[in-house]
CSV table of C-alpha atoms in Angstrom, one decimal:
chain,number,residue,atom,x,y,z
A,1,MET,CA,-186.0,139.4,82.5
A,2,ARG,CA,-182.7,138.2,84.0
A,3,ILE,CA,-183.1,135.7,86.8
A,4,GLY,CA,-180.5,134.3,89.1
A,5,LEU,CA,-180.9,130.7,90.3
A,6,ILE,CA,-179.1,129.4,93.4
A,7,GLY,CA,-178.8,125.7,93.7
A,8,THR,CA,-178.6,123.1,90.9
A,9,GLY,CA,-179.5,119.9,92.7
A,10,ARG,CA,-182.5,117.9,91.6
A,11,ILE,CA,-185.2,120.5,92.1
A,12,GLY,CA,-182.9,123.4,91.1
A,13,THR,CA,-182.0,121.7,87.8
A,14,PHE,CA,-185.7,121.2,87.1
A,15,HIS,CA,-186.4,124.9,87.9
A,16,ALA,CA,-183.5,125.9,85.6
A,17,GLY,CA,-185.0,124.1,82.7
A,18,VAL,CA,-188.4,125.7,83.3
A,19,LEU,CA,-187.0,129.2,83.6
A,20,SER,CA,-184.8,128.7,80.5
A,21,ARG,CA,-187.9,128.0,78.4
A,22,HIS,CA,-190.1,130.8,79.9
A,23,ARG,CA,-191.1,133.4,77.4
A,24,GLU,CA,-190.4,136.3,79.8
A,25,VAL,CA,-186.9,135.1,80.9
A,26,GLY,CA,-184.3,136.5,78.6
A,27,SER,CA,-181.3,135.2,80.5
A,28,LEU,CA,-180.6,132.9,83.4
A,29,VAL,CA,-177.6,132.8,85.7
A,30,VAL,CA,-177.1,129.7,87.8
A,31,THR,CA,-174.8,128.8,90.6
A,32,ASP,CA,-174.2,126.0,93.1
A,33,ALA,CA,-172.0,125.1,96.0
A,34,ASP,CA,-170.5,122.6,93.5
A,35,PRO,CA,-169.4,124.9,90.6
A,36,ALA,CA,-168.9,122.0,88.2
A,37,ARG,CA,-172.5,120.9,88.7
A,38,ALA,CA,-173.7,124.5,88.0
A,39,ALA,CA,-171.5,124.7,84.9
A,40,ALA,CA,-172.9,121.5,83.5
A,41,VAL,CA,-176.5,122.6,84.0
A,42,ALA,CA,-175.7,126.0,82.4
A,43,GLU,CA,-174.1,124.4,79.4
A,44,ARG,CA,-177.0,122.1,78.9
A,45,ILE,CA,-179.7,124.8,78.9
A,46,GLY,CA,-177.8,127.8,77.5
A,47,ALA,CA,-177.5,129.7,80.8
A,48,THR,CA,-174.5,131.5,82.4
A,49,ALA,CA,-172.7,129.8,85.4
A,50,ALA,CA,-171.6,132.1,88.2
A,51,PRO,CA,-168.8,131.1,90.6
A,52,SER,CA,-170.9,131.7,93.7
A,53,ALA,CA,-174.0,133.2,95.2
A,54,HIS,CA,-172.2,136.5,95.6
A,55,GLU,CA,-172.3,137.1,91.8
A,56,ILE,CA,-176.0,136.5,91.7
A,57,PHE,CA,-176.5,139.6,93.8
A,58,THR,CA,-173.9,141.7,91.9
A,59,TRP,CA,-174.4,140.8,88.3
A,60,GLY,CA,-177.6,142.8,87.8
A,61,VAL,CA,-180.4,140.1,88.0
A,62,ASP,CA,-184.0,141.1,88.3
A,63,ALA,CA,-185.1,138.3,90.6
A,64,VAL,CA,-183.7,135.4,92.5
A,65,VAL,CA,-184.8,131.7,92.7
A,66,ILE,CA,-183.4,129.9,95.7
A,67,ALA,CA,-183.2,126.1,95.5
A,68,SER,CA,-180.1,125.5,97.5
A,69,ALA,CA,-179.6,123.5,100.7
A,70,THR,CA,-182.2,124.4,103.4
A,71,ALA,CA,-179.6,125.7,105.8
A,72,SER,CA,-178.8,128.5,103.4
A,73,HIS,CA,-182.4,129.7,102.7
A,74,ALA,CA,-182.8,132.3,105.4
A,75,ASP,CA,-179.5,134.0,104.7
A,76,LEU,CA,-180.2,134.1,100.9
A,77,ILE,CA,-183.7,135.5,101.4
A,78,SER,CA,-182.3,138.2,103.7
A,79,ARG,CA,-179.6,139.1,101.1
A,80,ALA,CA,-182.2,139.3,98.4
A,81,ALA,CA,-184.3,141.6,100.6
A,82,ARG,CA,-181.4,143.9,101.4
A,83,THR,CA,-180.5,144.0,97.7
A,84,GLY,CA,-184.1,144.9,96.8
A,85,LEU,CA,-184.6,141.7,94.8
A,86,PRO,CA,-187.8,139.7,94.5
A,87,ALA,CA,-187.2,136.1,95.6
A,88,PHE,CA,-188.8,132.7,95.1
A,89,CYS,CA,-187.6,130.1,97.6
A,90,GLU,CA,-188.2,126.5,98.0
A,91,LYS,CA,-189.7,125.7,101.4
A,92,PRO,CA,-188.8,126.1,104.2
A,93,ILE,CA,-187.6,129.6,104.9
A,94,ALA,CA,-185.6,128.0,107.8
A,95,LEU,CA,-185.8,124.9,109.9
A,96,ASP,CA,-186.7,126.8,113.1
A,97,LEU,CA,-189.0,129.7,114.0
A,98,ALA,CA,-186.2,132.1,114.9
A,99,GLY,CA,-184.5,131.8,111.5
A,100,THR,CA,-187.9,132.0,109.8
A,101,LEU,CA,-189.0,135.1,111.7
A,102,GLY,CA,-185.6,136.8,111.1
A,103,ALA,CA,-185.8,136.4,107.4
A,104,LEU,CA,-189.4,137.5,107.3
A,105,HIS,CA,-188.6,140.7,109.2
A,106,GLU,CA,-185.9,141.5,106.6
A,107,VAL,CA,-188.3,141.0,103.8
A,108,GLU,CA,-191.0,143.1,105.4
A,109,GLN,CA,-188.6,145.8,106.3
A,110,ALA,CA,-187.4,146.0,102.8
A,111,GLY,CA,-190.8,145.7,101.3
A,112,THR,CA,-189.7,143.1,98.7
A,113,VAL,CA,-191.5,140.1,97.3
A,114,LEU,CA,-191.0,136.6,98.7
A,115,GLN,CA,-192.9,133.7,97.3
A,116,LEU,CA,-192.5,130.2,98.8
A,117,GLY,CA,-192.6,127.0,96.9
A,118,PHE,CA,-195.7,125.2,98.1
A,119,MET,CA,-196.4,123.7,94.7
A,120,ARG,CA,-199.6,121.9,95.7
A,121,ARG,CA,-201.4,125.2,95.5
A,122,PHE,CA,-200.9,125.0,91.7
A,123,ASP,CA,-201.9,121.4,91.2
A,124,ALA,CA,-205.1,120.9,89.2
A,125,GLY,CA,-206.6,118.5,91.7
A,126,TYR,CA,-206.1,120.7,94.7
A,127,ILE,CA,-207.4,123.7,92.8
A,128,LYS,CA,-210.6,121.9,91.9
A,129,ALA,CA,-211.0,120.6,95.5
A,130,ARG,CA,-210.7,124.2,96.7
A,131,GLU,CA,-213.4,125.3,94.3
A,132,VAL,CA,-215.7,122.4,95.3
A,133,VAL,CA,-215.3,123.2,99.1
A,134,ARG,CA,-215.9,126.9,98.5
A,135,SER,CA,-219.0,126.2,96.3
A,136,GLY,CA,-220.7,124.5,99.2
A,137,SER,CA,-221.6,121.4,97.2
A,138,LEU,CA,-220.1,119.1,99.8
A,139,GLY,CA,-222.4,120.5,102.4
A,140,ARG,CA,-220.9,120.9,105.9
A,141,LEU,CA,-217.3,119.7,105.7
A,142,HIS,CA,-216.7,117.3,108.6
A,143,THR,CA,-213.6,115.2,107.8
A,144,VAL,CA,-210.4,115.7,105.8
A,145,ARG,CA,-207.8,112.9,105.3
A,146,ALA,CA,-204.4,113.8,103.8
A,147,VAL,CA,-201.7,111.3,102.9
A,148,THR,CA,-198.1,111.8,101.8
A,149,ALA,CA,-196.0,108.7,101.1
A,150,ASP,CA,-192.5,108.6,99.7
A,151,PRO,CA,-191.5,105.4,97.9
A,152,SER,CA,-188.1,105.1,99.6
A,153,PRO,CA,-186.1,106.9,102.3
A,154,PRO,CA,-183.8,109.8,101.5
A,155,PRO,CA,-180.0,109.4,102.0
A,156,ALA,CA,-179.0,109.1,105.7
A,157,ALA,CA,-176.9,112.2,105.4
A,158,TYR,CA,-180.0,114.2,104.5
A,159,LEU,CA,-182.1,113.4,107.6
A,160,PRO,CA,-180.2,115.6,110.2
A,161,LEU,CA,-180.5,118.5,107.8
A,162,SER,CA,-184.2,118.0,106.9
A,163,GLY,CA,-185.9,119.2,110.0
A,164,GLY,CA,-187.8,116.0,110.5
A,165,LEU,CA,-190.8,114.4,108.8
A,166,TYR,CA,-193.3,117.0,110.0
A,167,ARG,CA,-191.2,120.1,108.9
A,168,ASP,CA,-189.8,118.5,105.7
A,169,CYS,CA,-192.8,116.5,104.4
A,170,LEU,CA,-196.1,117.0,106.2
A,171,VAL,CA,-195.6,120.7,106.1
A,172,HIS,CA,-197.0,120.5,102.6
A,173,ASP,CA,-200.2,118.9,103.9
A,174,PHE,CA,-200.5,121.5,106.6
A,175,ASP,CA,-200.3,124.3,104.0
A,176,ILE,CA,-202.6,122.7,101.5
A,177,LEU,CA,-205.2,121.8,104.2
A,178,ARG,CA,-205.5,125.5,105.1
A,179,TRP,CA,-205.5,126.6,101.4
A,180,VAL,CA,-208.2,124.2,100.3
A,181,THR,CA,-210.5,124.6,103.2
A,182,GLY,CA,-210.0,128.2,104.0
A,183,ARG,CA,-209.9,127.4,107.7
A,184,GLU,CA,-207.1,127.6,110.3
A,185,ILE,CA,-205.6,124.7,112.3
A,186,VAL,CA,-206.1,125.4,116.0
A,187,GLU,CA,-204.9,122.2,117.7
A,188,VAL,CA,-202.8,119.1,116.9
A,189,TYR,CA,-202.2,115.7,118.4
A,190,ALA,CA,-199.3,113.9,116.7
A,191,THR,CA,-197.3,110.7,117.0
A,192,GLY,CA,-194.6,109.0,115.0
A,193,SER,CA,-192.9,105.7,114.5
A,194,ASP,CA,-189.1,105.0,114.1
A,195,THR,CA,-189.4,101.3,113.7
A,196,GLY,CA,-188.1,101.4,110.1
A,197,PRO,CA,-184.4,101.9,109.0
A,198,ALA,CA,-182.1,102.6,111.9
A,199,MET,CA,-180.9,105.9,110.3
A,200,PHE,CA,-184.2,107.5,111.4
A,201,ARG,CA,-183.6,106.7,115.1
A,202,GLU,CA,-180.0,107.8,114.8
A,203,ALA,CA,-181.1,111.2,113.4
A,204,GLY,CA,-183.8,111.6,116.1
A,205,ASP,CA,-186.5,111.4,113.4
A,206,VAL,CA,-189.4,109.1,112.5
A,207,ASP,CA,-190.0,107.3,109.3
A,208,THR,CA,-193.8,107.3,109.7
A,209,ALA,CA,-196.0,110.0,111.3
A,210,ALA,CA,-199.7,110.9,111.8
A,211,ALA,CA,-201.5,113.9,113.2
A,212,LEU,CA,-205.0,114.7,114.2
A,213,LEU,CA,-205.8,118.3,113.4
A,214,THR,CA,-208.7,120.4,114.6
A,215,LEU,CA,-209.8,123.3,112.4
A,216,ASP,CA,-211.3,126.5,113.7
A,217,ASP,CA,-214.8,125.5,112.6
A,218,GLY,CA,-214.6,122.1,114.3
A,219,THR,CA,-213.7,120.1,111.1
A,220,LEU,CA,-211.4,117.2,111.9
A,221,ALA,CA,-208.5,116.4,109.7
A,222,THR,CA,-205.8,113.6,109.7
A,223,ALA,CA,-202.5,113.9,108.0
A,224,SER,CA,-200.2,110.9,107.7
A,225,ALA,CA,-196.8,110.5,106.1
A,226,THR,CA,-194.2,107.8,105.6
A,227,ARG,CA,-190.8,107.6,104.0
A,228,CYS,CA,-191.2,103.8,103.2
A,229,ASN,CA,-194.1,103.4,100.8
A,230,GLY,CA,-192.7,100.7,98.4
A,231,ALA,CA,-195.7,100.8,96.1
A,232,GLY,CA,-194.8,104.3,94.8
A,233,TYR,CA,-195.3,108.0,95.5
A,234,ASP,CA,-198.7,108.6,96.9
A,235,VAL,CA,-200.2,112.0,97.7
A,236,ARG,CA,-203.9,112.3,98.3
A,237,MET,CA,-206.5,114.3,100.1
A,238,GLU,CA,-210.1,113.2,100.8
A,239,LEU,CA,-212.7,115.8,101.8
A,240,ALA,CA,-216.0,114.4,103.2
A,241,GLY,CA,-219.0,116.6,103.7
A,242,GLU,CA,-222.7,115.9,104.6
A,243,SER,CA,-223.6,116.0,100.9
A,244,ASP,CA,-220.7,114.5,99.0
A,245,THR,CA,-217.1,113.4,99.2
A,246,VAL,CA,-214.2,114.2,96.8
A,247,VAL,CA,-210.6,113.0,96.5
A,248,VAL,CA,-207.5,114.6,95.2
A,249,GLY,CA,-204.7,112.4,93.8
A,250,LEU,CA,-206.7,109.4,92.7
A,251,ASP,CA,-205.9,108.5,89.1
A,252,ASP,CA,-204.5,105.7,87.0
A,253,ARG,CA,-201.0,106.2,88.5
A,254,THR,CA,-202.0,106.2,92.2
A,255,PRO,CA,-200.0,103.4,93.8
A,256,ILE,CA,-202.9,101.6,95.5
A,257,SER,CA,-204.9,98.5,94.6
A,258,SER,CA,-208.2,97.2,95.8
A,259,THR,CA,-208.9,93.9,97.5
A,260,GLU,CA,-212.5,93.9,96.4
A,261,PRO,CA,-213.4,91.4,93.6
A,262,LYS,CA,-214.6,94.2,91.3
A,263,GLY,CA,-212.2,96.9,92.5
A,264,PRO,CA,-209.6,98.7,90.3
A,265,SER,CA,-206.3,96.9,89.6
A,266,ALA,CA,-202.9,98.3,90.6
A,267,ALA,CA,-201.5,101.1,88.6
A,268,ASP,CA,-199.3,100.0,85.6
A,269,LYS,CA,-197.0,102.9,86.1
A,270,PRO,CA,-197.3,104.3,89.6
A,271,TRP,CA,-195.9,107.7,90.4
A,272,PRO,CA,-192.1,107.3,91.2
A,273,GLY,CA,-191.6,110.6,92.9
A,274,PHE,CA,-192.6,114.2,93.6
A,275,LEU,CA,-191.1,115.8,90.4
A,276,GLU,CA,-193.0,113.5,88.1
A,277,ARG,CA,-196.3,113.8,90.1
A,278,PHE,CA,-196.1,117.6,90.5
A,279,ALA,CA,-194.2,118.7,87.4
A,280,PRO,CA,-197.0,120.9,86.0
A,281,ALA,CA,-197.5,122.5,89.4
A,282,TYR,CA,-193.8,123.3,89.7
A,283,GLU,CA,-194.0,125.0,86.3
A,284,ALA,CA,-197.1,126.9,87.2
A,285,GLU,CA,-195.7,128.3,90.5
A,286,LEU,CA,-192.6,129.6,88.7
A,287,ASP,CA,-194.8,131.2,86.0
A,288,ALA,CA,-196.8,132.9,88.8
A,289,PHE,CA,-193.6,134.2,90.3
A,290,VAL,CA,-192.4,135.6,86.9
A,291,ARG,CA,-195.8,137.3,86.4
A,292,LEU,CA,-195.7,138.7,89.9
A,293,VAL,CA,-192.3,140.2,89.4
A,294,ASN,CA,-193.4,141.5,86.0
A,295,GLY,CA,-196.4,143.2,87.5
A,296,GLU,CA,-198.8,141.0,85.6
A,297,ARG,CA,-200.1,139.4,88.8
A,298,ASP,CA,-201.1,141.5,91.9
A,299,GLU,CA,-201.5,138.8,94.5
A,300,ASN,CA,-198.6,136.7,95.9
A,301,PRO,CA,-199.8,133.1,95.7
A,302,CYS,CA,-197.9,132.0,98.8
A,303,ASP,CA,-196.0,134.7,100.8
A,304,GLY,CA,-193.7,134.2,103.8
A,305,ARG,CA,-196.4,134.5,106.4
A,306,GLU,CA,-198.3,131.6,104.8
A,307,ALA,CA,-195.1,129.5,105.0
A,308,LEU,CA,-194.7,130.6,108.7
A,309,THR,CA,-198.1,129.3,109.6
A,310,ALA,CA,-197.4,125.9,108.0
A,311,LEU,CA,-194.1,125.7,110.0
A,312,ARG,CA,-195.9,126.6,113.2
A,313,VAL,CA,-198.2,123.6,112.7
A,314,ALA,CA,-195.2,121.4,112.1
A,315,GLU,CA,-193.6,122.7,115.2
A,316,ALA,CA,-196.8,122.0,117.2
A,317,CYS,CA,-196.7,118.4,115.9
A,318,GLU,CA,-193.1,117.9,117.0
A,319,LEU,CA,-194.0,119.2,120.4
A,320,SER,CA,-197.0,117.0,120.6
A,321,ARG,CA,-195.0,113.9,119.6
A,322,ARG,CA,-192.3,114.6,122.1
A,323,GLU,CA,-194.7,115.4,125.0
A,324,HIS,CA,-197.5,113.0,124.1
A,325,ARG,CA,-200.2,115.6,124.4
A,326,PRO,CA,-202.5,117.8,122.3
A,327,VAL,CA,-200.9,121.2,121.4
A,328,ARG,CA,-202.8,124.3,120.6
A,329,LEU,CA,-201.3,126.5,117.8
A,330,ASP,CA,-201.3,129.6,120.1
A,331,GLU,CA,-198.6,127.8,122.1
A,332,ILE,CA,-196.2,128.3,119.1
A,333,PRO,CA,-194.9,131.9,118.6
A,334,ALA,CA,-196.1,133.7,115.6
A,335,ASP,CA,-193.8,136.7,115.8
């Protein structure tokens, strides 16, 4: 299989390494808005560097992996669809509903494959949590608590392009909440704080946010996120039922410490970032994409409509934060 990779930033470079080692990928073509960066990556992993994204669509690849800047995603997804190519794309499809729906319509009209990069669906802890919830061993699930905490803020120039904390960061929690529980989010009530670095206020964003989410069976969930968690990268989910409680993301590298006399001590090597924490999941999602394209897998593990639903929750949270009120999901367009 010959795959074209667009974008060789941090996540794109990681994907390039994974694809270059994959048993089913015979050749890899990479490109980037910075041709020198793409050339350096290509030389390091034995791939071919292309001058621009145009060549990816004209050099006879079998599939496309999109890891470029967010603003380019919708256009590249549409180009892949019109070319008849299966595409894997890092989230999001676009930063707004109109761009997302436009790209999805192109994919659906062409009948091509689009898999979105919600890697938590491939993490061992979340997979086990899903199994536990579906088995019924927790009893009636009544409370879910999700946490995403970055160790340090991104560059200031990134914030205006990110879509904000709900769309850029908490969207992962919204997606995995639905995937683990099998339930839909029907209402949100969200708030945020911009009392951290001034660059968040200047970008109209918040550095810390929280949302209360009501699921369609009455289960209550909270999702909180911050860009300023100096202890390390912390991603967890607690699921509490009438019979038992389980937690995802609690291990010897979780950046928390107990104040209890006999509690566990702080982690010696806390997780520094998302690539280290979710490296196996990133590899697994690309393997799933390759097998989907090869016909070895029938079901798309995360199609465009799934990504749209997570974005609609993020949009509802932004509306709730701005207007200081609960927002029902049916207020956010779905088509």
